[in-house]
Amino acid sequence: KLDSIFEMSSNVLGIGIVGGCLILLGGLVYQLNQSGLFQKILFDYKHLPQQKYVLKTFTAPSYSSIGEKIDEIFKTFGDTCSQREVAQIYWDDPTDKDSVRFSLGFTFSSVETLDAGDQDFLRKLLEDGFKAVDVKSSLIGLHTTFPFTGLVSIMISVFRVYAEADRVMVRRKEKMDGPCLEITARMEEQMTELYFLRDQSPELDAFLA
């Protein structure tokens, strides 16, 4: 009788372990799916939003320094950052450069429509060395969207989106000579847009001056 009780307990324990593993595996698959691992990447052509971009330009050995710089910006300006779209411009091809340039900051609508809080935030950014550029020209680029849920989605996008963009350009026999611009929506929207611009832009080039 004791043997049968022990055997039954072992079976229950085994089922519990298997069930727990399946739950963990299901959670992992769900997280990876939410982060874009299984998402189909679709490209179209789209104009860059015509709005005010307020960015600061940095130079570093690689683009891996971007996360550190963004953290510094968020620590400097606090909770206001999470309520805004974050914009990033990647200027250089990292495969043939000893260092790369990138611009980081935020987007704003026209100054006339800004409330007092936004105007104060804009003033603080400009005092800290950010530059403000109004993009009014019609800039078109190869465009896609991708989930932004945290570090995992960033790592997945690096390996999936940029590789797929290269394949699309080769297949269509197109070359995008402008920079890559990434606009990440407010944190609760969990989505980022990427634009591989067709041409250089004198307006955006002002961030390098």
Short mmCIF file of C-alpha atoms in Angstrom, two decimals:
data_model
loop_
_atom_site.label_atom_id
_atom_site.label_comp_id
_atom_site.label_asym_id
_atom_site.label_seq_id
_atom_site.Cartn_x
_atom_site.Cartn_y
_atom_site.Cartn_z
CA LYS A 1 0.00 0.00 0.00
CA LEU A 2 2.83 2.38 0.82
CA ASP A 3 4.45 1.54 -2.53
CA SER A 4 1.27 2.47 -4.41
CA ILE A 5 0.97 5.74 -2.50
CA PHE A 6 4.60 6.55 -3.28
CA GLU A 7 4.10 5.69 -6.94
CA MET A 8 0.99 7.87 -7.11
CA SER A 9 2.83 10.77 -5.47
CA SER A 10 5.70 10.39 -7.93
CA ASN A 11 3.27 10.46 -10.87
CA VAL A 12 1.56 13.57 -9.55
CA LEU A 13 4.95 15.23 -9.04
CA GLY A 14 6.03 14.27 -12.54
CA ILE A 15 2.83 15.67 -14.06
CA GLY A 16 3.31 18.87 -12.06
CA ILE A 17 6.89 19.28 -13.32
CA VAL A 18 5.86 18.65 -16.93
CA GLY A 19 2.92 21.04 -16.56
CA GLY A 20 5.17 23.71 -15.07
CA CYS A 21 7.67 23.33 -17.91
CA LEU A 22 4.89 23.64 -20.49
CA ILE A 23 3.61 26.81 -18.81
CA LEU A 24 7.12 28.30 -18.81
CA LEU A 25 7.64 27.31 -22.43
CA GLY A 26 4.29 28.81 -23.38
CA GLY A 27 5.19 32.04 -21.59
CA LEU A 28 8.54 32.18 -23.39
CA VAL A 29 6.94 31.62 -26.80
CA TYR A 30 4.33 34.31 -26.04
CA GLN A 31 7.03 36.78 -25.02
CA LEU A 32 9.08 36.09 -28.15
CA ASN A 33 5.97 36.45 -30.30
CA GLN A 34 5.13 39.79 -28.66
CA SER A 35 8.74 40.86 -29.26
CA GLY A 36 8.45 40.23 -33.00
CA LEU A 37 10.33 36.96 -33.47
CA PHE A 38 7.52 35.39 -35.50
CA GLN A 39 6.09 38.57 -37.01
CA LYS A 40 6.11 38.89 -40.78
CA ILE A 41 8.11 41.96 -41.79
CA LEU A 42 6.40 43.96 -44.53
CA PHE A 43 7.90 46.96 -46.31
CA ASP A 44 6.28 49.82 -48.16
CA TYR A 45 7.32 53.32 -49.19
CA LYS A 46 6.26 56.11 -46.89
CA HIS A 47 7.05 59.77 -46.35
CA LEU A 48 8.84 60.74 -43.16
CA PRO A 49 6.44 62.62 -40.87
CA GLN A 50 6.78 66.36 -41.30
CA GLN A 51 7.28 67.58 -37.75
CA LYS A 52 9.90 69.00 -35.41
CA TYR A 53 12.79 66.69 -34.49
CA VAL A 54 14.82 67.68 -31.41
CA LEU A 55 17.95 65.53 -31.29
CA LYS A 56 21.51 65.42 -30.00
CA THR A 57 24.27 63.75 -32.03
CA PHE A 58 26.84 61.36 -30.56
CA THR A 59 29.90 59.50 -31.85
CA ALA A 60 30.81 56.07 -30.47
CA PRO A 61 32.72 52.92 -31.47
CA SER A 62 29.44 51.14 -32.25
CA TYR A 63 25.67 51.52 -32.13
CA SER A 64 25.60 49.40 -28.98
CA SER A 65 26.23 52.64 -27.06
CA ILE A 66 22.76 53.94 -27.97
CA GLY A 67 21.03 52.24 -25.04
CA GLU A 68 23.42 53.86 -22.56
CA LYS A 69 22.88 57.31 -24.10
CA ILE A 70 19.10 56.94 -24.08
CA ASP A 71 19.21 55.93 -20.42
CA GLU A 72 21.23 59.07 -19.66
CA ILE A 73 18.70 61.25 -21.47
CA PHE A 74 15.76 59.66 -19.65
CA LYS A 75 17.49 60.06 -16.29
CA THR A 76 18.21 63.72 -17.05
CA PHE A 77 14.69 64.67 -18.10
CA GLY A 78 12.57 62.22 -16.11
CA ASP A 79 9.05 60.98 -16.71
CA THR A 80 8.35 63.51 -19.47
CA CYS A 81 10.38 61.32 -21.84
CA SER A 82 8.04 58.34 -21.61
CA GLN A 83 5.15 60.48 -22.88
CA ARG A 84 6.90 61.36 -26.14
CA GLU A 85 7.92 59.68 -29.37
CA VAL A 86 11.63 58.87 -29.36
CA ALA A 87 13.53 59.48 -32.61
CA GLN A 88 16.89 57.99 -33.56
CA ILE A 89 18.97 58.56 -36.69
CA TYR A 90 21.70 56.11 -37.68
CA TRP A 91 24.13 57.91 -39.96
CA ASP A 92 26.88 55.41 -40.73
CA ASP A 93 27.23 51.86 -41.98
CA PRO A 94 28.92 50.10 -39.03
CA THR A 95 30.57 47.52 -41.29
CA ASP A 96 33.05 49.98 -42.80
CA LYS A 97 33.56 52.52 -40.02
CA ASP A 98 35.85 52.66 -37.00
CA SER A 99 33.21 54.79 -35.27
CA VAL A 100 29.58 55.64 -35.94
CA ARG A 101 27.39 58.70 -35.53
CA PHE A 102 23.84 58.64 -34.25
CA SER A 103 21.32 61.27 -33.20
CA LEU A 104 18.85 60.74 -30.35
CA GLY A 105 15.92 62.75 -29.08
CA PHE A 106 12.22 63.39 -29.46
CA THR A 107 9.58 64.56 -31.90
CA PHE A 108 7.28 67.54 -31.45
CA SER A 109 4.34 68.89 -33.37
CA SER A 110 4.45 72.52 -34.49
CA VAL A 111 5.50 74.89 -31.71
CA GLU A 112 2.21 76.77 -32.02
CA THR A 113 0.28 73.77 -30.72
CA LEU A 114 2.55 72.92 -27.78
CA ASP A 115 1.17 73.28 -24.30
CA ALA A 116 3.17 74.91 -21.51
CA GLY A 117 4.66 71.59 -20.36
CA ASP A 118 5.89 70.70 -23.85
CA GLN A 119 7.32 74.17 -24.36
CA ASP A 120 9.22 73.87 -21.08
CA PHE A 121 10.54 70.42 -22.07
CA LEU A 122 11.64 71.76 -25.47
CA ARG A 123 13.44 74.67 -23.81
CA LYS A 124 15.32 72.32 -21.45
CA LEU A 125 16.40 70.10 -24.37
CA LEU A 126 17.75 73.07 -26.31
CA GLU A 127 19.61 74.32 -23.24
CA ASP A 128 21.21 70.86 -22.92
CA GLY A 129 22.65 70.99 -26.44
CA PHE A 130 19.90 69.37 -28.50
CA LYS A 131 19.14 70.82 -31.93
CA ALA A 132 15.66 71.44 -33.29
CA VAL A 133 14.95 70.85 -36.98
CA ASP A 134 11.60 71.26 -38.71
CA VAL A 135 11.29 68.65 -41.46
CA LYS A 136 9.03 70.18 -44.10
CA SER A 137 10.34 68.57 -47.27
CA SER A 138 8.94 65.36 -48.72
CA LEU A 139 11.40 62.67 -47.62
CA ILE A 140 10.50 59.16 -48.71
CA GLY A 141 12.01 55.91 -47.53
CA LEU A 142 11.61 52.18 -47.31
CA HIS A 143 9.34 51.80 -44.30
CA THR A 144 8.30 49.09 -41.87
CA THR A 145 6.99 48.70 -38.34
CA PHE A 146 8.15 46.38 -35.57
CA PRO A 147 7.10 45.71 -31.96
CA PHE A 148 8.94 47.58 -29.23
CA THR A 149 8.46 45.78 -25.93
CA GLY A 150 11.92 46.05 -24.41
CA LEU A 151 15.45 44.73 -24.79
CA VAL A 152 14.40 41.43 -26.40
CA SER A 153 12.47 43.15 -29.19
CA ILE A 154 15.42 45.49 -29.83
CA MET A 155 17.79 42.54 -30.24
CA ILE A 156 15.35 40.73 -32.53
CA SER A 157 14.83 43.82 -34.69
CA VAL A 158 18.58 44.26 -35.17
CA PHE A 159 18.90 40.76 -36.60
CA ARG A 160 15.59 40.59 -38.49
CA VAL A 161 14.57 44.04 -39.74
CA TYR A 162 17.90 45.27 -41.06
CA ALA A 163 18.75 41.96 -42.72
CA GLU A 164 15.33 41.87 -44.39
CA ALA A 165 15.68 45.50 -45.51
CA ASP A 166 18.98 44.63 -47.21
CA ARG A 167 17.30 41.70 -49.00
CA VAL A 168 14.42 43.92 -50.14
CA MET A 169 16.80 46.54 -51.53
CA VAL A 170 18.82 43.90 -53.40
CA ARG A 171 15.68 42.27 -54.76
CA ARG A 172 14.25 45.61 -55.94
CA LYS A 173 17.66 46.80 -57.15
CA GLU A 174 17.39 49.93 -55.05
CA LYS A 175 19.90 51.75 -52.92
CA MET A 176 18.86 53.95 -50.03
CA ASP A 177 21.54 56.65 -49.80
CA GLY A 178 20.05 58.47 -46.83
CA PRO A 179 20.31 57.62 -43.13
CA CYS A 180 18.04 55.22 -41.27
CA LEU A 181 15.55 56.91 -38.99
CA GLU A 182 13.65 55.13 -36.23
CA ILE A 183 10.63 56.56 -34.45
CA THR A 184 9.47 54.72 -31.35
CA ALA A 185 5.94 55.49 -30.21
CA ARG A 186 5.02 56.33 -26.63
CA MET A 187 5.82 53.49 -24.26
CA GLU A 188 2.24 52.23 -23.93
CA GLU A 189 1.87 51.82 -27.72
CA GLN A 190 4.83 49.39 -27.95
CA MET A 191 5.58 49.98 -31.63
CA THR A 192 8.47 51.44 -33.60
CA GLU A 193 8.65 52.66 -37.20
CA LEU A 194 11.78 52.49 -39.33
CA TYR A 195 12.55 54.57 -42.41
CA PHE A 196 15.48 53.76 -44.68
CA LEU A 197 15.60 57.09 -46.50
CA ARG A 198 16.14 57.15 -50.24
CA ASP A 199 18.16 60.37 -50.30
CA GLN A 200 20.30 62.53 -48.08
CA SER A 201 18.42 65.42 -46.50
CA PRO A 202 19.93 68.89 -45.95
CA GLU A 203 17.36 69.36 -43.19
CA LEU A 204 18.42 66.26 -41.25
CA ASP A 205 22.10 66.88 -42.07
CA ALA A 206 21.82 69.93 -39.80
CA PHE A 207 22.15 67.53 -36.87
CA LEU A 208 25.72 66.78 -38.01
CA ALA A 209 26.76 70.44 -38.30
#
